[in-house]
PDB file of C-alpha atoms in Angstrom:
ATOM      1  CA  MET A   1      19.965  40.579  50.262  1.00 43.00           C
ATOM      2  CA  ILE A   2      16.511  39.119  49.904  1.00 47.00           C
ATOM      3  CA  MET A   3      15.750  37.691  46.418  1.00 48.00           C
ATOM      4  CA  ASP A   4      12.362  36.937  45.024  1.00 51.00           C
ATOM      5  CA  LYS A   5      12.527  33.227  44.194  1.00 51.00           C
ATOM      6  CA  ARG A   6       9.594  33.608  41.802  1.00 51.00           C
ATOM      7  CA  ALA A   7      11.490  35.907  39.475  1.00 57.00           C
ATOM      8  CA  PHE A   8      13.739  34.995  36.535  1.00 52.00           C
ATOM      9  CA  THR A   9      16.406  37.075  34.913  1.00 58.00           C
ATOM     10  CA  LEU A  10      16.149  37.445  31.140  1.00 62.00           C
ATOM     11  CA  ILE A  11      18.974  34.953  30.598  1.00 63.00           C
ATOM     12  CA  GLU A  12      17.397  32.475  32.991  1.00 62.00           C
ATOM     13  CA  LEU A  13      14.037  32.868  31.250  1.00 62.00           C
ATOM     14  CA  LEU A  14      15.560  32.278  27.852  1.00 62.00           C
ATOM     15  CA  VAL A  15      17.345  29.192  29.133  1.00 63.00           C
ATOM     16  CA  VAL A  16      14.120  27.838  30.621  1.00 61.00           C
ATOM     17  CA  ILE A  17      12.247  28.481  27.363  1.00 54.00           C
ATOM     18  CA  ALA A  18      15.021  26.841  25.378  1.00 60.00           C
ATOM     19  CA  ILE A  19      15.032  23.789  27.629  1.00 59.00           C
ATOM     20  CA  LEU A  20      11.258  23.480  27.513  1.00 57.00           C
ATOM     21  CA  GLY A  21      11.349  23.923  23.755  1.00 57.00           C
ATOM     22  CA  ILE A  22      13.851  21.106  23.359  1.00 59.00           C
ATOM     23  CA  ILE A  23      11.844  18.805  25.606  1.00 57.00           C
ATOM     24  CA  ALA A  24       8.632  19.619  23.773  1.00 53.00           C
ATOM     25  CA  SER A  25      10.341  18.924  20.462  1.00 47.00           C
ATOM     26  CA  VAL A  26      11.748  15.617  21.656  1.00 50.00           C
ATOM     27  CA  VAL A  27       8.399  14.508  23.046  1.00 50.00           C
ATOM     28  CA  PHE A  28       6.642  15.539  19.831  1.00 52.00           C
ATOM     29  CA  VAL A  29       9.040  13.552  17.667  1.00 48.00           C
ATOM     30  CA  PHE A  30       8.783  10.590  20.004  1.00 48.00           C
ATOM     31  CA  LEU A  31       5.003  10.601  19.849  1.00 51.00           C
ATOM     32  CA  ALA A  32       5.070  10.977  16.086  1.00 57.00           C
ATOM     33  CA  ASP A  33       7.396   7.988  15.849  1.00 66.00           C
ATOM     34  CA  ARG A  34       5.083   5.979  18.080  1.00 74.00           C
ATOM     35  CA  ARG A  35       2.102   6.854  15.911  1.00 80.00           C
ATOM     36  CA  GLU A  36       4.011   5.746  12.816  1.00 81.00           C
ATOM     37  CA  GLU A  37       4.964   2.478  14.524  1.00 83.00           C
ATOM     38  CA  ALA A  38       1.332   1.939  15.507  1.00 86.00           C
ATOM     39  CA  ARG A  39       0.191   2.584  11.924  1.00 86.00           C
ATOM     40  CA  ILE A  40       2.694   0.076  10.532  1.00 85.00           C
ATOM     41  CA  ALA A  41       1.754  -2.435  13.236  1.00 86.00           C
ATOM     42  CA  ALA A  42      -1.940  -2.094  12.318  1.00 88.00           C
ATOM     43  CA  GLY A  43      -1.083  -2.784   8.680  1.00 85.00           C
ATOM     44  CA  LYS A  44       0.977  -5.832   9.609  1.00 87.00           C
ATOM     45  CA  GLN A  45      -1.793  -7.158  11.853  1.00 87.00           C
ATOM     46  CA  PHE A  46      -4.385  -6.785   9.099  1.00 83.00           C
ATOM     47  CA  ASP A  47      -1.993  -8.365   6.593  1.00 84.00           C
ATOM     48  CA  SER A  48      -1.515 -11.299   8.957  1.00 85.00           C
ATOM     49  CA  SER A  49      -5.274 -11.692   9.490  1.00 84.00           C
ATOM     50  CA  LEU A  50      -5.854 -11.841   5.729  1.00 81.00           C
ATOM     51  CA  ARG A  51      -3.150 -14.458   5.303  1.00 79.00           C
ATOM     52  CA  THR A  52      -4.509 -16.486   8.210  1.00 81.00           C
ATOM     53  CA  GLY A  53      -8.126 -16.267   7.119  1.00 79.00           C
ATOM     54  CA  LEU A  54      -7.683 -16.575   3.366  1.00 77.00           C
ATOM     55  CA  GLY A  55      -4.249 -18.111   2.894  1.00 75.00           C
ATOM     56  CA  PHE A  56      -5.634 -21.584   2.200  1.00 78.00           C
ATOM     57  CA  TRP A  57      -7.432 -20.218  -0.869  1.00 85.00           C
ATOM     58  CA  ALA A  58      -4.622 -17.945  -2.037  1.00 89.00           C
ATOM     59  CA  GLN A  59      -3.897 -18.177  -5.759  1.00 90.00           C
ATOM     60  CA  GLY A  60      -0.652 -16.230  -5.560  1.00 91.00           C
ATOM     61  CA  ILE A  61       1.604 -14.930  -2.757  1.00 91.00           C
ATOM     62  CA  TRP A  62       4.822 -13.114  -3.640  1.00 93.00           C
ATOM     63  CA  HIS A  63       7.028 -11.981  -0.743  1.00 92.00           C
ATOM     64  CA  PHE A  64       9.733 -10.331  -2.892  1.00 93.00           C
ATOM     65  CA  ASP A  65      12.352 -11.600  -0.467  1.00 91.00           C
ATOM     66  CA  GLU A  66      14.674 -13.462  -2.873  1.00 93.00           C
ATOM     67  CA  GLY A  67      17.152 -10.573  -3.002  1.00 92.00           C
ATOM     68  CA  ALA A  68      19.825  -9.331  -5.381  1.00 89.00           C
ATOM     69  CA  GLY A  69      20.742 -11.612  -8.257  1.00 91.00           C
ATOM     70  CA  SER A  70      17.419 -13.397  -8.516  1.00 93.00           C
ATOM     71  CA  PRO A  71      15.590 -12.791 -11.842  1.00 96.00           C
ATOM     72  CA  THR A  72      12.372 -14.251 -10.460  1.00 96.00           C
ATOM     73  CA  VAL A  73      10.065 -14.109  -7.446  1.00 94.00           C
ATOM     74  CA  ALA A  74       8.596 -17.308  -6.024  1.00 93.00           C
ATOM     75  CA  ASP A  75       4.899 -17.943  -5.478  1.00 91.00           C
ATOM     76  CA  ALA A  76       4.437 -19.015  -1.865  1.00 90.00           C
ATOM     77  CA  SER A  77       0.831 -20.111  -2.447  1.00 90.00           C
ATOM     78  CA  GLY A  78       1.904 -23.428  -3.925  1.00 89.00           C
ATOM     79  CA  ASN A  79       0.346 -22.675  -7.319  1.00 90.00           C
ATOM     80  CA  ASN A  80       3.732 -22.131  -8.971  1.00 92.00           C
ATOM     81  CA  ASN A  81       2.837 -18.744 -10.422  1.00 92.00           C
ATOM     82  CA  THR A  82       6.486 -17.707 -10.438  1.00 94.00           C
ATOM     83  CA  GLY A  83       7.085 -14.088 -11.401  1.00 93.00           C
ATOM     84  CA  THR A  84       9.753 -12.851 -13.825  1.00 95.00           C
ATOM     85  CA  ILE A  85      11.259  -9.451 -12.992  1.00 95.00           C
ATOM     86  CA  ASN A  86      11.299  -6.881 -15.784  1.00 94.00           C
ATOM     87  CA  GLY A  87      13.351  -3.798 -14.918  1.00 94.00           C
ATOM     88  CA  ALA A  88      12.603  -3.620 -11.182  1.00 94.00           C
ATOM     89  CA  ILE A  89      15.686  -3.461  -8.941  1.00 95.00           C
ATOM     90  CA  TRP A  90      16.277  -5.386  -5.730  1.00 95.00           C
ATOM     91  CA  GLN A  91      16.712  -3.302  -2.563  1.00 94.00           C
ATOM     92  CA  THR A  92      18.429  -4.443   0.622  1.00 94.00           C
ATOM     93  CA  GLU A  93      16.614  -5.168   3.869  1.00 91.00           C
ATOM     94  CA  ASP A  94      18.100  -2.017   5.431  1.00 91.00           C
ATOM     95  CA  THR A  95      16.730   0.091   2.580  1.00 91.00           C
ATOM     96  CA  CYS A  96      13.330  -1.563   2.599  1.00 91.00           C
ATOM     97  CA  GLY A  97      12.716  -1.597   6.360  1.00 86.00           C
ATOM     98  CA  LEU A  98       9.574  -3.154   7.878  1.00 81.00           C
ATOM     99  CA  GLU A  99      11.616  -6.240   8.874  1.00 82.00           C
ATOM    100  CA  PHE A 100      10.212  -8.056   5.872  1.00 81.00           C
ATOM    101  CA  GLY A 101      13.525  -8.650   4.151  1.00 88.00           C
ATOM    102  CA  THR A 102      14.211  -7.357   0.654  1.00 93.00           C
ATOM    103  CA  CYS A 103      11.864  -5.542  -1.719  1.00 94.00           C
ATOM    104  CA  LEU A 104      11.683  -4.398  -5.338  1.00 95.00           C
ATOM    105  CA  ASP A 105      11.990  -0.828  -6.612  1.00 95.00           C
ATOM    106  CA  PHE A 106       9.863  -0.033  -9.680  1.00 94.00           C
ATOM    107  CA  ASP A 107      10.505   3.049 -11.825  1.00 90.00           C
ATOM    108  CA  GLY A 108       6.794   3.794 -12.273  1.00 86.00           C
ATOM    109  CA  SER A 109       7.136   3.656 -16.031  1.00 85.00           C
ATOM    110  CA  ASP A 110       7.855   0.253 -17.525  1.00 89.00           C
ATOM    111  CA  ASP A 111       9.074  -1.925 -14.625  1.00 93.00           C
ATOM    112  CA  TYR A 112       6.910  -4.880 -13.643  1.00 93.00           C
ATOM    113  CA  VAL A 113       6.827  -8.497 -12.498  1.00 93.00           C
ATOM    114  CA  ASP A 114       5.158 -10.912 -14.933  1.00 92.00           C
ATOM    115  CA  VAL A 115       3.477 -13.801 -13.114  1.00 91.00           C
ATOM    116  CA  GLY A 116       1.974 -15.322 -16.231  1.00 88.00           C
ATOM    117  CA  ALA A 117      -1.617 -15.899 -17.274  1.00 83.00           C
ATOM    118  CA  ASP A 118      -2.576 -19.090 -15.497  1.00 87.00           C
ATOM    119  CA  SER A 119      -6.309 -19.576 -15.000  1.00 84.00           C
ATOM    120  CA  SER A 120      -5.775 -19.555 -11.217  1.00 85.00           C
ATOM    121  CA  LEU A 121      -5.041 -15.812 -11.485  1.00 86.00           C
ATOM    122  CA  GLY A 122      -8.131 -14.999 -13.530  1.00 82.00           C
ATOM    123  CA  LEU A 123     -11.016 -12.754 -12.505  1.00 80.00           C
ATOM    124  CA  GLN A 124     -13.298 -14.532 -10.066  1.00 82.00           C
ATOM    125  CA  TYR A 125     -15.551 -13.649  -7.126  1.00 84.00           C
ATOM    126  CA  PRO A 126     -15.146 -13.530  -4.225  1.00 88.00           C
ATOM    127  CA  MET A 127     -11.605 -12.148  -4.443  1.00 88.00           C
ATOM    128  CA  SER A 128      -9.059 -10.317  -2.287  1.00 91.00           C
ATOM    129  CA  ILE A 129      -5.909  -8.442  -3.281  1.00 91.00           C
ATOM    130  CA  SER A 130      -3.393  -6.882  -0.891  1.00 93.00           C
ATOM    131  CA  ALA A 131       0.060  -5.310  -1.108  1.00 94.00           C
ATOM    132  CA  TRP A 132       2.608  -3.192   0.734  1.00 95.00           C
ATOM    133  CA  ILE A 133       3.424  -0.096  -1.322  1.00 95.00           C
ATOM    134  CA  ASN A 134       5.808   2.858  -0.954  1.00 94.00           C
ATOM    135  CA  MET A 135       5.319   5.782  -3.352  1.00 94.00           C
ATOM    136  CA  ASP A 136       8.003   8.308  -4.302  1.00 94.00           C
ATOM    137  CA  GLN A 137       5.378  10.632  -5.778  1.00 94.00           C
ATOM    138  CA  LEU A 138       1.613  10.949  -6.114  1.00 95.00           C
ATOM    139  CA  ALA A 139      -0.170   9.698  -9.205  1.00 94.00           C
ATOM    140  CA  SER A 140      -1.607  13.184  -9.731  1.00 94.00           C
ATOM    141  CA  THR A 141       1.916  14.618  -9.730  1.00 93.00           C
ATOM    142  CA  LYS A 142       3.191  11.924 -12.040  1.00 88.00           C
ATOM    143  CA  GLY A 143       0.275  12.494 -14.390  1.00 88.00           C
ATOM    144  CA  ASN A 144      -0.446   8.813 -14.745  1.00 88.00           C
ATOM    145  CA  LEU A 145      -2.105   6.020 -12.792  1.00 89.00           C
ATOM    146  CA  MET A 146      -0.031   3.634 -10.678  1.00 92.00           C
ATOM    147  CA  SER A 147      -0.762  -0.037 -11.186  1.00 92.00           C
ATOM    148  CA  ILE A 148      -0.275  -2.311  -8.164  1.00 93.00           C
ATOM    149  CA  VAL A 149      -1.621  -5.679  -9.332  1.00 92.00           C
ATOM    150  CA  GLY A 150      -3.354  -6.486 -12.591  1.00 89.00           C
ATOM    151  CA  ARG A 151      -4.313  -9.187 -15.078  1.00 85.00           C
ATOM    152  CA  ASP A 152      -3.685  -7.508 -18.419  1.00 73.00           C
ATOM    153  CA  HIS A 153      -2.183  -9.683 -21.108  1.00 60.00           C
ATOM    154  CA  GLY A 154      -3.901  -7.904 -23.967  1.00 59.00           C
ATOM    155  CA  THR A 155      -6.702  -9.108 -26.195  1.00 56.00           C
ATOM    156  CA  PRO A 156      -8.791 -10.881 -25.108  1.00 63.00           C
ATOM    157  CA  ASP A 157      -7.314 -11.511 -21.676  1.00 71.00           C
ATOM    158  CA  ARG A 158      -7.630  -8.133 -19.944  1.00 76.00           C
ATOM    159  CA  GLN A 159      -9.496  -8.767 -16.697  1.00 85.00           C
ATOM    160  CA  PHE A 160      -8.735  -6.463 -13.733  1.00 88.00           C
ATOM    161  CA  GLU A 161      -6.339  -3.904 -12.279  1.00 89.00           C
ATOM    162  CA  PHE A 162      -5.850  -2.784  -8.654  1.00 92.00           C
ATOM    163  CA  ARG A 163      -4.319   0.679  -8.894  1.00 92.00           C
ATOM    164  CA  ILE A 164      -4.008   4.247  -7.698  1.00 95.00           C
ATOM    165  CA  GLY A 165      -5.762   6.583 -10.111  1.00 94.00           C
ATOM    166  CA  MET A 166      -4.778  10.098 -11.093  1.00 94.00           C
ATOM    167  CA  ASP A 167      -7.276  11.269  -8.466  1.00 95.00           C
ATOM    168  CA  ASP A 168      -4.902   9.676  -5.884  1.00 96.00           C
ATOM    169  CA  ARG A 169      -7.544   7.179  -4.793  1.00 95.00           C
ATOM    170  CA  LEU A 170      -7.420   3.390  -4.739  1.00 94.00           C
ATOM    171  CA  HIS A 171      -9.472   1.680  -7.439  1.00 92.00           C
ATOM    172  CA  LEU A 172     -10.225  -1.827  -8.567  1.00 90.00           C
ATOM    173  CA  THR A 173     -11.091  -1.634 -12.254  1.00 86.00           C
ATOM    174  CA  VAL A 174     -12.625  -4.744 -13.778  1.00 84.00           C
ATOM    175  CA  TYR A 175     -12.929  -5.568 -17.470  1.00 82.00           C
ATOM    176  CA  PRO A 176     -15.728  -8.177 -17.547  1.00 76.00           C
ATOM    177  CA  PHE A 177     -15.669  -8.324 -21.358  1.00 72.00           C
ATOM    178  CA  GLY A 178     -11.901  -8.447 -21.766  1.00 68.00           C
ATOM    179  CA  SER A 179     -10.321  -5.999 -24.174  1.00 62.00           C
ATOM    180  CA  THR A 180     -13.497  -5.751 -26.247  1.00 62.00           C
ATOM    181  CA  GLY A 181     -14.646  -2.901 -24.002  1.00 64.00           C
ATOM    182  CA  GLY A 182     -16.605  -2.207 -20.840  1.00 68.00           C
ATOM    183  CA  GLN A 183     -15.390  -1.369 -17.347  1.00 76.00           C
ATOM    184  CA  GLU A 184     -16.591  -1.679 -13.777  1.00 80.00           C
ATOM    185  CA  ALA A 185     -14.921   0.008 -10.816  1.00 83.00           C
ATOM    186  CA  ILE A 186     -14.823   0.010  -7.019  1.00 86.00           C
ATOM    187  CA  SER A 187     -13.195   3.147  -5.625  1.00 88.00           C
ATOM    188  CA  ALA A 188     -11.964   4.395  -2.247  1.00 90.00           C
ATOM    189  CA  SER A 189     -13.485   7.503  -0.694  1.00 88.00           C
ATOM    190  CA  THR A 190     -10.197   8.873   0.679  1.00 90.00           C
ATOM    191  CA  VAL A 191      -7.139  10.092  -1.209  1.00 94.00           C
ATOM    192  CA  PHE A 192      -3.400   9.768  -0.774  1.00 96.00           C
ATOM    193  CA  THR A 193      -1.590  13.015   0.047  1.00 96.00           C
ATOM    194  CA  SER A 194       1.991  14.299  -0.015  1.00 96.00           C
ATOM    195  CA  SER A 195       2.428  13.075   3.576  1.00 95.00           C
ATOM    196  CA  ASP A 196       2.135   9.501   2.263  1.00 95.00           C
ATOM    197  CA  ILE A 197       5.197   9.802   0.028  1.00 95.00           C
ATOM    198  CA  GLY A 198       8.106   7.664   1.211  1.00 93.00           C
ATOM    199  CA  ARG A 199       6.011   5.677   3.705  1.00 93.00           C
ATOM    200  CA  TRP A 200       5.110   1.998   3.627  1.00 94.00           C
ATOM    201  CA  ILE A 201       1.336   1.596   3.367  1.00 94.00           C
ATOM    202  CA  PHE A 202      -0.664  -1.628   3.398  1.00 92.00           C
ATOM    203  CA  VAL A 203      -3.545  -1.569   0.914  1.00 94.00           C
ATOM    204  CA  ALA A 204      -6.179  -4.217   0.307  1.00 93.00           C
ATOM    205  CA  ILE A 205      -9.509  -4.840  -1.351  1.00 91.00           C
ATOM    206  CA  THR A 206     -12.061  -7.600  -0.834  1.00 90.00           C
ATOM    207  CA  VAL A 207     -14.974  -8.253  -3.186  1.00 89.00           C
ATOM    208  CA  ASP A 208     -17.835 -10.667  -2.508  1.00 88.00           C
ATOM    209  CA  GLU A 209     -19.845 -12.722  -4.987  1.00 86.00           C
ATOM    210  CA  ALA A 210     -22.346  -9.880  -5.425  1.00 85.00           C
ATOM    211  CA  ARG A 211     -19.430  -7.597  -6.359  1.00 85.00           C
ATOM    212  CA  ASN A 212     -19.672  -5.549  -3.190  1.00 88.00           C
ATOM    213  CA  GLY A 213     -16.211  -4.272  -2.415  1.00 89.00           C
ATOM    214  CA  LYS A 214     -14.347  -2.948   0.614  1.00 91.00           C
ATOM    215  CA  LEU A 215     -11.055  -1.078   0.377  1.00 93.00           C
ATOM    216  CA  TYR A 216      -8.580  -0.876   3.244  1.00 94.00           C
ATOM    217  CA  ARG A 217      -5.523   1.127   4.160  1.00 94.00           C
ATOM    218  CA  ASP A 218      -3.338   0.006   7.082  1.00 94.00           C
ATOM    219  CA  GLY A 219      -6.214  -2.122   8.338  1.00 92.00           C
ATOM    220  CA  LYS A 220      -8.783   0.700   8.237  1.00 92.00           C
ATOM    221  CA  GLU A 221     -11.733   0.626   5.882  1.00 92.00           C
ATOM    222  CA  ILE A 222     -11.540   3.524   3.417  1.00 91.00           C
ATOM    223  CA  GLY A 223     -14.334   2.676   1.019  1.00 87.00           C
ATOM    224  CA  VAL A 224     -17.387   0.477   0.639  1.00 83.00           C
ATOM    225  CA  ALA A 225     -19.051   0.227  -2.742  1.00 78.00           C
ATOM    226  CA  ARG A 226     -20.598  -2.097  -5.264  1.00 73.00           C
ATOM    227  CA  ALA A 227     -18.908  -2.366  -8.620  1.00 70.00           C
ATOM    228  CA  VAL A 228     -20.113   0.583 -10.740  1.00 65.00           C
ATOM    229  CA  ILE A 229     -20.486   0.074 -14.473  1.00 62.00           C
ATOM    230  CA  LEU A 230     -18.395   2.738 -16.197  1.00 62.00           C
ATOM    231  CA  SER A 231     -18.976   1.608 -19.745  1.00 61.00           C
ATOM    232  CA  LYS A 232     -20.255  -1.275 -21.840  1.00 60.00           C
ATOM    233  CA  PRO A 233     -18.908  -2.709 -25.088  1.00 54.00           C
TER     234      PRO A 233
END
């Protein structure tokens, strides 16, 4: 019997499709994983470049690597701006990932780390702020902004806040007149989306003496703007 080698039976065809489908799925997941690794690597590289270039002038560096049982976080900058943990819970290295060691889990409501009000942490230009963040929901879903780093000890010491607004964008809000009123802001042009939930993201902002700011996400620039006056006292 002569068989046409180019033909497939229905069962053979289904098997071939199934095999190809599995391979395609595996390759897709593999590539997605590689892209995620590349994104994290880009964030780490940019983080390292900031530390290398600006570390000498750093006023505060908190690694959050003390681990369970520690009520405080050390300031690695040498300025002794030790932070006191209020409500945030230590997570293990396995839970945190990133090979950075431990991390802190904040409830998004009233958890925070208080690093005091030393003059070294006051508003000054030029300035840079950076952090690794991992959101469990968007600010727009939560219905409230998400503060990352801020100097807000009430009247008259309110100075600045690096945060995610309810528009799901990064903002640096500055209070040049303290709590007496008046705001200036530098905002990112891109927004966080649901795909960012549960992922580590490196965010940063740099502001020069003329108050021109640049915002970054995982090492990529996501906004360039001069501080915009929102209100005056």
